[in-house]
C-alpha positions as protocol buffer text, in pm:
chain_id: "A"
residue {
  index: 1
  type: MET
  ca { x: 1 y: 1 z: 2 }
}
residue {
  index: 2
  type: ALA
  ca { x: 152 y: 332 z: -105 }
}
residue {
  index: 3
  type: PRO
  ca { x: 210 y: 580 z: 183 }
}
residue {
  index: 4
  type: SER
  ca { x: -32 y: 835 z: 32 }
}
residue {
  index: 5
  type: LYS
  ca { x: -311 y: 575 z: 53 }
}
residue {
  index: 6
  type: ILE
  ca { x: -228 y: 440 z: 398 }
}
residue {
  index: 7
  type: PHE
  ca { x: -533 y: 600 z: 558 }
}
residue {
  index: 8
  type: ASP
  ca { x: -770 y: 518 z: 277 }
}
residue {
  index: 9
  type: LEU
  ca { x: -925 y: 211 z: 431 }
}
residue {
  index: 10
  type: PRO
  ca { x: -1275 y: 77 z: 438 }
}
residue {
  index: 11
  type: LYS
  ca { x: -1512 y: 79 z: 731 }
}
residue {
  index: 12
  type: LEU
  ca { x: -1498 y: -231 z: 953 }
}
residue {
  index: 13
  type: SER
  ca { x: -1810 y: -357 z: 791 }
}
residue {
  index: 14
  type: ALA
  ca { x: -1645 y: -329 z: 443 }
}
residue {
  index: 15
  type: LEU
  ca { x: -1307 y: -487 z: 514 }
}
residue {
  index: 16
  type: PRO
  ca { x: -1233 y: -799 z: 319 }
}
residue {
  index: 17
  type: PRO
  ca { x: -1357 y: -1105 z: 514 }
}
residue {
  index: 18
  type: VAL
  ca { x: -1093 y: -1327 z: 676 }
}
residue {
  index: 19
  type: LYS
  ca { x: -1185 y: -1696 z: 705 }
}
residue {
  index: 20
  type: GLY
  ca { x: -1256 y: -1799 z: 1063 }
}
residue {
  index: 21
  type: GLU
  ca { x: -1232 y: -1442 z: 1203 }
}
residue {
  index: 22
  type: PRO
  ca { x: -1502 y: -1191 z: 1276 }
}
residue {
  index: 23
  type: GLN
  ca { x: -1599 y: -919 z: 1028 }
}
residue {
  index: 24
  type: GLY
  ca { x: -1367 y: -624 z: 1087 }
}
residue {
  index: 25
  type: CYS
  ca { x: -1050 y: -826 z: 1110 }
}
residue {
  index: 26
  type: ALA
  ca { x: -774 y: -629 z: 922 }
}
residue {
  index: 27
  type: TRP
  ca { x: -536 y: -916 z: 845 }
}
residue {
  index: 28
  type: GLY
  ca { x: -368 y: -864 z: 514 }
}
residue {
  index: 29
  type: VAL
  ca { x: -468 y: -497 z: 495 }
}
residue {
  index: 30
  type: PHE
  ca { x: -118 y: -372 z: 556 }
}
residue {
  index: 31
  type: ASP
  ca { x: 76 y: -653 z: 376 }
}
residue {
  index: 32
  type: LYS
  ca { x: 320 y: -520 z: 107 }
}
residue {
  index: 33
  type: ASP
  ca { x: 486 y: -693 z: -178 }
}
residue {
  index: 34
  type: GLY
  ca { x: 369 y: -1035 z: -66 }
}
residue {
  index: 35
  type: GLU
  ca { x: 530 y: -997 z: 282 }
}
residue {
  index: 36
  type: ARG
  ca { x: 319 y: -1042 z: 596 }
}
residue {
  index: 37
  type: ASP
  ca { x: 291 y: -721 z: 790 }
}
residue {
  index: 38
  type: GLN
  ca { x: 398 y: -710 z: 1157 }
}
residue {
  index: 39
  type: LEU
  ca { x: 333 y: -344 z: 1234 }
}
residue {
  index: 40
  type: GLY
  ca { x: -45 y: -311 z: 1206 }
}
residue {
  index: 41
  type: THR
  ca { x: -171 y: 38 z: 1258 }
}
residue {
  index: 42
  type: LEU
  ca { x: 178 y: 156 z: 1338 }
}
residue {
  index: 43
  type: ASN
  ca { x: 190 y: 181 z: 959 }
}
residue {
  index: 44
  type: PHE
  ca { x: -6 y: 504 z: 1015 }
}
residue {
  index: 45
  type: LEU
  ca { x: 313 y: 661 z: 1149 }
}
residue {
  index: 46
  type: THR
  ca { x: 439 y: 789 z: 822 }
}
residue {
  index: 47
  type: ALA
  ca { x: 752 y: 1000 z: 774 }
}
residue {
  index: 48
  type: GLU
  ca { x: 538 y: 1284 z: 651 }
}
residue {
  index: 49
  type: GLY
  ca { x: 320 y: 1265 z: 955 }
}
residue {
  index: 50
  type: VAL
  ca { x: 621 y: 1261 z: 1191 }
}
residue {
  index: 51
  type: ARG
  ca { x: 761 y: 1574 z: 1016 }
}
residue {
  index: 52
  type: GLU
  ca { x: 431 y: 1760 z: 1038 }
}
residue {
  index: 53
  type: ALA
  ca { x: 386 y: 1660 z: 1403 }
}
residue {
  index: 54
  type: ALA
  ca { x: 737 y: 1779 z: 1498 }
}
residue {
  index: 55
  type: LYS
  ca { x: 686 y: 2108 z: 1326 }
}
residue {
  index: 56
  type: ALA
  ca { x: 335 y: 2175 z: 1471 }
}
residue {
  index: 57
  type: GLU
  ca { x: 383 y: 2033 z: 1823 }
}
residue {
  index: 58
  type: ILE
  ca { x: 740 y: 2117 z: 1939 }
}
residue {
  index: 59
  type: GLN
  ca { x: 715 y: 2482 z: 2044 }
}
residue {
  index: 60
  type: THR
  ca { x: 860 y: 2531 z: 2392 }
}
residue {
  index: 61
  type: GLY
  ca { x: 1092 y: 2225 z: 2419 }
}
residue {
  index: 62
  type: GLU
  ca { x: 939 y: 2119 z: 2757 }
}
residue {
  index: 63
  type: ARG
  ca { x: 949 y: 1746 z: 2808 }
}
residue {
  index: 64
  type: VAL
  ca { x: 742 y: 1513 z: 3020 }
}
residue {
  index: 65
  type: GLN
  ca { x: 838 y: 1152 z: 3091 }
}
residue {
  index: 66
  type: LEU
  ca { x: 535 y: 918 z: 3084 }
}
residue {
  index: 67
  type: ASP
  ca { x: 666 y: 603 z: 3241 }
}
residue {
  index: 68
  type: TRP
  ca { x: 548 y: 532 z: 3595 }
}
residue {
  index: 69
  type: SER
  ca { x: 826 y: 421 z: 3832 }
}
residue {
  index: 70
  type: LEU
  ca { x: 891 y: 52 z: 3786 }
}
residue {
  index: 71
  type: ASN
  ca { x: 843 y: -22 z: 4155 }
}
residue {
  index: 72
  type: ASN
  ca { x: 504 y: 134 z: 4190 }
}
residue {
  index: 73
  type: VAL
  ca { x: 288 y: -174 z: 4138 }
}
residue {
  index: 74
  type: GLU
  ca { x: 416 y: -365 z: 4443 }
}
residue {
  index: 75
  type: PHE
  ca { x: 106 y: -594 z: 4434 }
}
residue {
  index: 76
  type: PRO
  ca { x: 69 y: -694 z: 4066 }
}
residue {
  index: 77
  type: GLY
  ca { x: -231 y: -894 z: 3972 }
}
residue {
  index: 78
  type: PHE
  ca { x: -274 y: -1204 z: 3750 }
}
residue {
  index: 79
  type: ASN
  ca { x: 3 y: -1398 z: 3948 }
}
residue {
  index: 80
  type: ARG
  ca { x: 276 y: -1169 z: 3807 }
}
residue {
  index: 81
  type: LYS
  ca { x: 599 y: -1110 z: 3983 }
}
residue {
  index: 82
  type: GLU
  ca { x: 677 y: -774 z: 4132 }
}
residue {
  index: 83
  type: PHE
  ca { x: 970 y: -554 z: 4030 }
}
residue {
  index: 84
  type: SER
  ca { x: 1302 y: -624 z: 4196 }
}
residue {
  index: 85
  type: GLN
  ca { x: 1649 y: -468 z: 4180 }
}
residue {
  index: 86
  type: LYS
  ca { x: 1989 y: -589 z: 4292 }
}
residue {
  index: 87
  type: ILE
  ca { x: 2280 y: -352 z: 4327 }
}
residue {
  index: 88
  type: ILE
  ca { x: 2612 y: -520 z: 4252 }
}
residue {
  index: 89
  type: ASP
  ca { x: 2929 y: -373 z: 4406 }
}
residue {
  index: 90
  type: LEU
  ca { x: 3223 y: -390 z: 4164 }
}
residue {
  index: 91
  type: ALA
  ca { x: 3481 y: -378 z: 4440 }
}
residue {
  index: 92
  type: GLY
  ca { x: 3529 y: -756 z: 4392 }
}
residue {
  index: 93
  type: ILE
  ca { x: 3697 y: -688 z: 4056 }
}
residue {
  index: 94
  type: GLY
  ca { x: 3904 y: -402 z: 4192 }
}
residue {
  index: 95
  type: PHE
  ca { x: 3682 y: -120 z: 4053 }
}
residue {
  index: 96
  type: VAL
  ca { x: 3496 y: 152 z: 4235 }
}
residue {
  index: 97
  type: GLY
  ca { x: 3150 y: 141 z: 4092 }
}
residue {
  index: 98
  type: CYS
  ca { x: 2828 y: -56 z: 4068 }
}
residue {
  index: 99
  type: ASP
  ca { x: 2606 y: -244 z: 3832 }
}
residue {
  index: 100
  type: ASP
  ca { x: 2248 y: -333 z: 3883 }
}
residue {
  index: 101
  type: GLU
  ca { x: 2024 y: -624 z: 3784 }
}
residue {
  index: 102
  type: ILE
  ca { x: 1651 y: -577 z: 3756 }
}
residue {
  index: 103
  type: HIS
  ca { x: 1362 y: -818 z: 3714 }
}
residue {
  index: 104
  type: ILE
  ca { x: 1037 y: -699 z: 3561 }
}
residue {
  index: 105
  type: ASN
  ca { x: 727 y: -853 z: 3423 }
}
residue {
  index: 106
  type: THR
  ca { x: 654 y: -619 z: 3130 }
}
residue {
  index: 107
  type: GLN
  ca { x: 287 y: -637 z: 3228 }
}
residue {
  index: 108
  type: SER
  ca { x: 336 y: -508 z: 3584 }
}
residue {
  index: 109
  type: GLY
  ca { x: 379 y: -140 z: 3531 }
}
residue {
  index: 110
  type: SER
  ca { x: 388 y: 119 z: 3259 }
}
residue {
  index: 111
  type: GLN
  ca { x: 383 y: -89 z: 2942 }
}
residue {
  index: 112
  type: TRP
  ca { x: 309 y: -137 z: 2578 }
}
residue {
  index: 113
  type: ASP
  ca { x: 106 y: -457 z: 2504 }
}
residue {
  index: 114
  type: GLY
  ca { x: 260 y: -613 z: 2194 }
}
residue {
  index: 115
  type: PHE
  ca { x: 97 y: -835 z: 1938 }
}
residue {
  index: 116
  type: ARG
  ca { x: 209 y: -1155 z: 2107 }
}
residue {
  index: 117
  type: HIS
  ca { x: 31 y: -1065 z: 2428 }
}
residue {
  index: 118
  type: VAL
  ca { x: -324 y: -1166 z: 2327 }
}
residue {
  index: 119
  type: ALA
  ca { x: -442 y: -1405 z: 2056 }
}
residue {
  index: 120
  type: HIS
  ca { x: -790 y: -1442 z: 1916 }
}
residue {
  index: 121
  type: GLN
  ca { x: -925 y: -1674 z: 2186 }
}
residue {
  index: 122
  type: THR
  ca { x: -1147 y: -1864 z: 1948 }
}
residue {
  index: 123
  type: THR
  ca { x: -892 y: -1954 z: 1679 }
}
residue {
  index: 124
  type: GLY
  ca { x: -569 y: -1917 z: 1873 }
}
residue {
  index: 125
  type: TYR
  ca { x: -414 y: -1694 z: 1612 }
}
residue {
  index: 126
  type: TYR
  ca { x: -220 y: -1376 z: 1679 }
}
residue {
  index: 127
  type: TYR
  ca { x: -219 y: -1067 z: 1456 }
}
residue {
  index: 128
  type: ASN
  ca { x: -215 y: -1135 z: 1086 }
}
residue {
  index: 129
  type: VAL
  ca { x: -249 y: -1517 z: 1101 }
}
residue {
  index: 130
  type: VAL
  ca { x: 33 y: -1595 z: 1332 }
}
residue {
  index: 131
  type: SER
  ca { x: 19 y: -1917 z: 1534 }
}
residue {
  index: 132
  type: GLY
  ca { x: 276 y: -1811 z: 1796 }
}
residue {
  index: 133
  type: LYS
  ca { x: 502 y: -2114 z: 1722 }
}
residue {
  index: 134
  type: ASN
  ca { x: 780 y: -1893 z: 1570 }
}
residue {
  index: 135
  type: PRO
  ca { x: 910 y: -1698 z: 1879 }
}
residue {
  index: 136
  type: LEU
  ca { x: 1009 y: -1398 z: 1665 }
}
residue {
  index: 137
  type: ASP
  ca { x: 681 y: -1347 z: 1483 }
}
residue {
  index: 138
  type: ASN
  ca { x: 502 y: -1024 z: 1588 }
}
residue {
  index: 139
  type: GLY
  ca { x: 782 y: -951 z: 1834 }
}
residue {
  index: 140
  type: ILE
  ca { x: 833 y: -588 z: 1949 }
}
residue {
  index: 141
  type: GLN
  ca { x: 1171 y: -585 z: 1774 }
}
residue {
  index: 142
  type: ASN
  ca { x: 970 y: -502 z: 1463 }
}
residue {
  index: 143
  type: TRP
  ca { x: 856 y: -177 z: 1616 }
}
residue {
  index: 144
  type: CYS
  ca { x: 1214 y: -95 z: 1695 }
}
residue {
  index: 145
  type: ASP
  ca { x: 1322 y: -174 z: 1335 }
}
residue {
  index: 146
  type: ALA
  ca { x: 1053 y: 67 z: 1219 }
}
residue {
  index: 147
  type: GLY
  ca { x: 1205 y: 343 z: 1437 }
}
residue {
  index: 148
  type: GLY
  ca { x: 994 y: 323 z: 1742 }
}
residue {
  index: 149
  type: ILE
  ca { x: 658 y: 490 z: 1804 }
}
residue {
  index: 150
  type: VAL
  ca { x: 697 y: 856 z: 1707 }
}
residue {
  index: 151
  type: GLY
  ca { x: 431 y: 1106 z: 1608 }
}
residue {
  index: 152
  type: ARG
  ca { x: 149 y: 1327 z: 1743 }
}
residue {
  index: 153
  type: GLY
  ca { x: 15 y: 1233 z: 2086 }
}
residue {
  index: 154
  type: VAL
  ca { x: -327 y: 1347 z: 2212 }
}
residue {
  index: 155
  type: LEU
  ca { x: -440 y: 1344 z: 2572 }
}
residue {
  index: 156
  type: LEU
  ca { x: -807 y: 1308 z: 2655 }
}
residue {
  index: 157
  type: ASP
  ca { x: -825 y: 1415 z: 3021 }
}
residue {
  index: 158
  type: TRP
  ca { x: -1149 y: 1231 z: 3095 }
}
residue {
  index: 159
  type: LEU
  ca { x: -1094 y: 1250 z: 3470 }
}
residue {
  index: 160
  type: ALA
  ca { x: -1068 y: 1634 z: 3475 }
}
residue {
  index: 161
  type: TRP
  ca { x: -1370 y: 1661 z: 3238 }
}
residue {
  index: 162
  type: LYS
  ca { x: -1575 y: 1421 z: 3463 }
}
residue {
  index: 163
  type: GLU
  ca { x: -1491 y: 1616 z: 3773 }
}
residue {
  index: 164
  type: LYS
  ca { x: -1632 y: 1930 z: 3615 }
}
residue {
  index: 165
  type: GLN
  ca { x: -1962 y: 1755 z: 3535 }
}
residue {
  index: 166
  type: GLY
  ca { x: -2052 y: 1734 z: 3905 }
}
residue {
  index: 167
  type: GLY
  ca { x: -2160 y: 1427 z: 4085 }
}
residue {
  index: 168
  type: GLU
  ca { x: -1963 y: 1131 z: 4197 }
}
residue {
  index: 169
  type: VAL
  ca { x: -1650 y: 1036 z: 3996 }
}
residue {
  index: 170
  type: PRO
  ca { x: -1625 y: 665 z: 3945 }
}
residue {
  index: 171
  type: HIS
  ca { x: -1343 y: 489 z: 4141 }
}
residue {
  index: 172
  type: PRO
  ca { x: -1076 y: 364 z: 3904 }
}
residue {
  index: 173
  type: CYS
  ca { x: -1080 y: 20 z: 4072 }
}
residue {
  index: 174
  type: THR
  ca { x: -1433 y: -50 z: 3968 }
}
residue {
  index: 175
  type: ARG
  ca { x: -1551 y: -183 z: 3633 }
}
residue {
  index: 176
  type: HIS
  ca { x: -1676 y: 153 z: 3512 }
}
residue {
  index: 177
  type: GLU
  ca { x: -1722 y: 169 z: 3135 }
}
residue {
  index: 178
  type: ILE
  ca { x: -1631 y: 498 z: 2957 }
}
residue {
  index: 179
  type: PRO
  ca { x: -1842 y: 532 z: 2644 }
}
residue {
  index: 180
  type: VAL
  ca { x: -1687 y: 696 z: 2329 }
}
residue {
  index: 181
  type: SER
  ca { x: -1958 y: 963 z: 2345 }
}
residue {
  index: 182
  type: GLU
  ca { x: -1785 y: 1098 z: 2659 }
}
residue {
  index: 183
  type: LEU
  ca { x: -1447 y: 1085 z: 2482 }
}
residue {
  index: 184
  type: ASP
  ca { x: -1601 y: 1294 z: 2202 }
}
residue {
  index: 185
  type: ALA
  ca { x: -1728 y: 1541 z: 2472 }
}
residue {
  index: 186
  type: VAL
  ca { x: -1380 y: 1557 z: 2624 }
}
residue {
  index: 187
  type: ALA
  ca { x: -1218 y: 1618 z: 2284 }
}
residue {
  index: 188
  type: ASN
  ca { x: -1471 y: 1895 z: 2213 }
}
residue {
  index: 189
  type: ALA
  ca { x: -1408 y: 2063 z: 2550 }
}
residue {
  index: 190
  type: GLN
  ca { x: -1030 y: 2049 z: 2497 }
}
residue {
  index: 191
  type: GLY
  ca { x: -1051 y: 2172 z: 2139 }
}
residue {
  index: 192
  type: ILE
  ca { x: -899 y: 1854 z: 1998 }
}
residue {
  index: 193
  type: VAL
  ca { x: -943 y: 1754 z: 1633 }
}
residue {
  index: 194
  type: PHE
  ca { x: -808 y: 1409 z: 1577 }
}
residue {
  index: 195
  type: LYS
  ca { x: -567 y: 1340 z: 1297 }
}
residue {
  index: 196
  type: PRO
  ca { x: -497 y: 1004 z: 1129 }
}
residue {
  index: 197
  type: GLY
  ca { x: -191 y: 853 z: 1298 }
}
residue {
  index: 198
  type: ASP
  ca { x: -248 y: 1002 z: 1639 }
}
residue {
  index: 199
  type: VAL
  ca { x: -144 y: 814 z: 1951 }
}
residue {
  index: 200
  type: LEU
  ca { x: -447 y: 837 z: 2186 }
}
residue {
  index: 201
  type: LEU
  ca { x: -395 y: 861 z: 2562 }
}
residue {
  index: 202
  type: ILE
  ca { x: -685 y: 858 z: 2810 }
}
residue {
  index: 203
  type: ARG
  ca { x: -651 y: 976 z: 3169 }
}
residue {
  index: 204
  type: SER
  ca { x: -908 y: 811 z: 3390 }
}
residue {
  index: 205
  type: GLY
  ca { x: -757 y: 821 z: 3739 }
}
residue {
  index: 206
  type: PHE
  ca { x: -586 y: 489 z: 3829 }
}
residue {
  index: 207
  type: VAL
  ca { x: -235 y: 620 z: 3865 }
}
residue {
  index: 208
  type: LYS
  ca { x: -354 y: 932 z: 4059 }
}
residue {
  index: 209
  type: TRP
  ca { x: -551 y: 699 z: 4299 }
}
residue {
  index: 210
  type: HIS
  ca { x: -258 y: 464 z: 4341 }
}
residue {
  index: 211
  type: ASP
  ca { x: -11 y: 751 z: 4412 }
}
residue {
  index: 212
  type: GLU
  ca { x: -243 y: 900 z: 4669 }
}
residue {
  index: 213
  type: GLU
  ca { x: -364 y: 584 z: 4847 }
}
residue {
  index: 214
  type: LYS
  ca { x: -144 y: 545 z: 5158 }
}
residue {
  index: 215
  type: ASP
  ca { x: -296 y: 229 z: 5293 }
}
residue {
  index: 216
  type: GLU
  ca { x: -98 y: -74 z: 5174 }
}
residue {
  index: 217
  type: GLY
  ca { x: -386 y: -314 z: 5246 }
}
residue {
  index: 218
  type: THR
  ca { x: -617 y: -112 z: 5022 }
}
residue {
  index: 219
  type: ARG
  ca { x: -367 y: -96 z: 4741 }
}
residue {
  index: 220
  type: LYS
  ca { x: -316 y: -475 z: 4759 }
}
residue {
  index: 221
  type: ALA
  ca { x: -687 y: -544 z: 4772 }
}
residue {
  index: 222
  type: LYS
  ca { x: -766 y: -321 z: 4469 }
}
residue {
  index: 223
  type: THR
  ca { x: -470 y: -405 z: 4247 }
}
residue {
  index: 224
  type: GLN
  ca { x: -398 y: -771 z: 4326 }
}
residue {
  index: 225
  type: ASP
  ca { x: -716 y: -926 z: 4463 }
}
residue {
  index: 226
  type: ASP
  ca { x: -1012 y: -756 z: 4304 }
}
residue {
  index: 227
  type: ASN
  ca { x: -890 y: -713 z: 3947 }
}
residue {
  index: 228
  type: LYS
  ca { x: -1168 y: -469 z: 3847 }
}
residue {
  index: 229
  type: PHE
  ca { x: -1060 y: -153 z: 3667 }
}
residue {
  index: 230
  type: ILE
  ca { x: -1206 y: 147 z: 3492 }
}
residue {
  index: 231
  type: GLY
  ca { x: -1165 y: 171 z: 3112 }
}
residue {
  index: 232
  type: LEU
  ca { x: -1321 y: 217 z: 2772 }
}
residue {
  index: 233
  type: LYS
  ca { x: -1646 y: 50 z: 2710 }
}
residue {
  index: 234
  type: ALA
  ca { x: -1612 y: -254 z: 2476 }
}
residue {
  index: 235
  type: ASN
  ca { x: -1890 y: -260 z: 2220 }
}
residue {
  index: 236
  type: GLU
  ca { x: -1955 y: -205 z: 1846 }
}
residue {
  index: 237
  type: GLU
  ca { x: -1963 y: 171 z: 1886 }
}
residue {
  index: 238
  type: SER
  ca { x: -1614 y: 176 z: 2049 }
}
residue {
  index: 239
  type: LYS
  ca { x: -1471 y: -58 z: 1789 }
}
residue {
  index: 240
  type: ASN
  ca { x: -1596 y: 163 z: 1496 }
}
residue {
  index: 241
  type: TRP
  ca { x: -1486 y: 480 z: 1677 }
}
residue {
  index: 242
  type: LEU
  ca { x: -1129 y: 351 z: 1727 }
}
residue {
  index: 243
  type: TRP
  ca { x: -1096 y: 217 z: 1375 }
}
residue {
  index: 244
  type: ASP
  ca { x: -1249 y: 519 z: 1203 }
}
residue {
  index: 245
  type: HIS
  ca { x: -1010 y: 763 z: 1373 }
}
residue {
  index: 246
  type: ARG
  ca { x: -710 y: 573 z: 1240 }
}
residue {
  index: 247
  type: PHE
  ca { x: -516 y: 582 z: 1566 }
}
residue {
  index: 248
  type: ALA
  ca { x: -162 y: 444 z: 1538 }
}
residue {
  index: 249
  type: ALA
  ca { x: -168 y: 328 z: 1901 }
}
residue {
  index: 250
  type: VAL
  ca { x: -381 y: 379 z: 2206 }
}
residue {
  index: 251
  type: GLY
  ca { x: -311 y: 393 z: 2579 }
}
residue {
  index: 252
  type: GLY
  ca { x: -395 y: 534 z: 2914 }
}
residue {
  index: 253
  type: ASP
  ca { x: -327 y: 539 z: 3291 }
}
residue {
  index: 254
  type: THR
  ca { x: -559 y: 249 z: 3383 }
}
residue {
  index: 255
  type: VAL
  ca { x: -467 y: -119 z: 3408 }
}
residue {
  index: 256
  type: ALA
  ca { x: -616 y: -256 z: 3091 }
}
residue {
  index: 257
  type: PHE
  ca { x: -731 y: 45 z: 2871 }
}
residue {
  index: 258
  type: GLU
  ca { x: -1072 y: -121 z: 2839 }
}
residue {
  index: 259
  type: ALA
  ca { x: -1298 y: -180 z: 3141 }
}
residue {
  index: 260
  type: TRP
  ca { x: -1177 y: -499 z: 3312 }
}
residue {
  index: 261
  type: PRO
  ca { x: -1259 y: -783 z: 3335 }
}
residue {
  index: 262
  type: PRO
  ca { x: -1371 y: -793 z: 2971 }
}
residue {
  index: 263
  type: LYS
  ca { x: -1702 y: -927 z: 2846 }
}
residue {
  index: 264
  type: PRO
  ca { x: -1671 y: -1244 z: 2638 }
}
residue {
  index: 265
  type: ASP
  ca { x: -1875 y: -1109 z: 2345 }
}
residue {
  index: 266
  type: CYS
  ca { x: -1645 y: -810 z: 2286 }
}
residue {
  index: 267
  type: MET
  ca { x: -1290 y: -777 z: 2416 }
}
residue {
  index: 268
  type: LEU
  ca { x: -1099 y: -477 z: 2291 }
}
residue {
  index: 269
  type: HIS
  ca { x: -766 y: -645 z: 2347 }
}
residue {
  index: 270
  type: GLU
  ca { x: -862 y: -891 z: 2075 }
}
residue {
  index: 271
  type: TRP
  ca { x: -970 y: -620 z: 1838 }
}
residue {
  index: 272
  type: LEU
  ca { x: -680 y: -385 z: 1891 }
}
residue {
  index: 273
  type: LEU
  ca { x: -386 y: -626 z: 1936 }
}
residue {
  index: 274
  type: THR
  ca { x: -508 y: -927 z: 1741 }
}
residue {
  index: 275
  type: HIS
  ca { x: -740 y: -810 z: 1460 }
}
residue {
  index: 276
  type: TRP
  ca { x: -584 y: -474 z: 1382 }
}
residue {
  index: 277
  type: GLY
  ca { x: -229 y: -474 z: 1522 }
}
residue {
  index: 278
  type: THR
  ca { x: -279 y: -163 z: 1740 }
}
residue {
  index: 279
  type: PRO
  ca { x: -47 y: -135 z: 2045 }
}
residue {
  index: 280
  type: ILE
  ca { x: -217 y: -76 z: 2379 }
}
residue {
  index: 281
  type: GLY
  ca { x: -41 y: 138 z: 2643 }
}
residue {
  index: 282
  type: GLU
  ca { x: -136 y: 72 z: 3011 }
}
residue {
  index: 283
  type: MET
  ca { x: -65 y: 226 z: 3345 }
}
residue {
  index: 284
  type: TRP
  ca { x: 119 y: 530 z: 3197 }
}
residue {
  index: 285
  type: ASP
  ca { x: 185 y: 820 z: 3431 }
}
residue {
  index: 286
  type: LEU
  ca { x: -22 y: 1102 z: 3278 }
}
residue {
  index: 287
  type: GLU
  ca { x: -38 y: 1326 z: 3592 }
}
residue {
  index: 288
  type: LYS
  ca { x: 231 y: 1577 z: 3495 }
}
residue {
  index: 289
  type: LEU
  ca { x: 122 y: 1559 z: 3135 }
}
residue {
  index: 290
  type: ALA
  ca { x: -229 y: 1665 z: 3242 }
}
residue {
  index: 291
  type: GLU
  ca { x: -91 y: 1955 z: 3435 }
}
residue {
  index: 292
  type: VAL
  ca { x: 121 y: 2076 z: 3145 }
}
residue {
  index: 293
  type: CYS
  ca { x: -160 y: 2036 z: 2896 }
}
residue {
  index: 294
  type: LYS
  ca { x: -391 y: 2242 z: 3121 }
}
residue {
  index: 295
  type: ARG
  ca { x: -129 y: 2514 z: 3171 }
}
residue {
  index: 296
  type: GLU
  ca { x: -44 y: 2533 z: 2799 }
}
residue {
  index: 297
  type: LYS
  ca { x: -411 y: 2506 z: 2699 }
}
residue {
  index: 298
  type: ARG
  ca { x: -330 y: 2238 z: 2443 }
}
residue {
  index: 299
  type: TYR
  ca { x: -377 y: 1868 z: 2456 }
}
residue {
  index: 300
  type: SER
  ca { x: -160 y: 1752 z: 2169 }
}
residue {
  index: 301
  type: PHE
  ca { x: 219 y: 1712 z: 2175 }
}
residue {
  index: 302
  type: PHE
  ca { x: 506 y: 1538 z: 2000 }
}
residue {
  index: 303
  type: LEU
  ca { x: 539 y: 1179 z: 2139 }
}
residue {
  index: 304
  type: THR
  ca { x: 843 y: 950 z: 2126 }
}
residue {
  index: 305
  type: SER
  ca { x: 854 y: 597 z: 2256 }
}
residue {
  index: 306
  type: ALA
  ca { x: 1156 y: 364 z: 2219 }
}
residue {
  index: 307
  type: PRO
  ca { x: 1041 y: 11 z: 2323 }
}
residue {
  index: 308
  type: LEU
  ca { x: 1293 y: -242 z: 2449 }
}
residue {
  index: 309
  type: ARG
  ca { x: 1455 y: -423 z: 2157 }
}
residue {
  index: 310
  type: VAL
  ca { x: 1388 y: -776 z: 2270 }
}
residue {
  index: 311
  type: PRO
  ca { x: 1360 y: -1028 z: 1986 }
}
residue {
  index: 312
  type: GLY
  ca { x: 1014 y: -1183 z: 2015 }
}
residue {
  index: 313
  type: GLY
  ca { x: 922 y: -932 z: 2287 }
}
residue {
  index: 314
  type: VAL
  ca { x: 566 y: -963 z: 2413 }
}
residue {
  index: 315
  type: GLY
  ca { x: 553 y: -633 z: 2601 }
}
residue {
  index: 316
  type: SER
  ca { x: 782 y: -338 z: 2685 }
}
residue {
  index: 317
  type: THR
  ca { x: 824 y: -46 z: 2908 }
}
residue {
  index: 318
  type: PRO
  ca { x: 710 y: 251 z: 2691 }
}
residue {
  index: 319
  type: ASN
  ca { x: 1018 y: 477 z: 2750 }
}
residue {
  index: 320
  type: ALA
  ca { x: 784 y: 749 z: 2635 }
}
residue {
  index: 321
  type: ILE
  ca { x: 837 y: 1126 z: 2635 }
}
residue {
  index: 322
  type: ALA
  ca { x: 586 y: 1400 z: 2546 }
}
residue {
  index: 323
  type: ILE
  ca { x: 754 y: 1707 z: 2398 }
}
residue {
  index: 324
  type: PHE
  ca { x: 577 y: 2050 z: 2380 }
}
């Protein structure tokens, strides 16, 4: 597909059918010259789009790091191991200095979900007809080979918008579903006009709650035991909204981006990661970003993300920076 035509794609209902998969599966759409695509909607990050985003968005040079500290989720759910660090004194080799060794589960903190993270649960295939038997297929190294995730980022500060509406704000550790109609309202209030290739970020309050909750027992109960979290509502309207906006990637500050646990009839992880090849960012620290956006009165910025170059990588810390 020529770069000038990259956004000229059908509606979900008009995509070519894929045998054994639901209507709206985009497998094969991004294939080029007979080669199976492994980038999905990251193909929307064109060189022209990056140049335009840099020119329009980088104005003051202020930078905001979007990774939450790796040790924050001290009680990860889903039987995942917590972060650990070991400092190694180099005195034993006659040198004054240190190394360190760290252990992380890439799903237990700020992360990108890669295309090997979730398969279509019915057929067992990953993005673009991949069985998962080849350990390198759909690995995050492909994102690195393409130059990382770089372009225009957009923040929808749903939490700030919801607080202005009055009434009770949903707790982020409940299965509250955010409808796309509210995201449209947030975008309108912020003066955001989406562009094809945007990286969408949604602030819904999980990181803020976790940072402010001082009781260890409460943090454990909410993050490790209950496993219920706020997020985008998973339904046909959300699927069409996400696809029609041509987002290159999506993410937010909550645990699963979509309301969790998912419903069996519509799981956005399957649609985003598996059917379209759209990276999902989770548990990003958007607190300072929200402050800067409010102060600058603009909610778009230049975004860079350099995922870990791990062959066959399933997930990665985002290593993301917003530049104004």
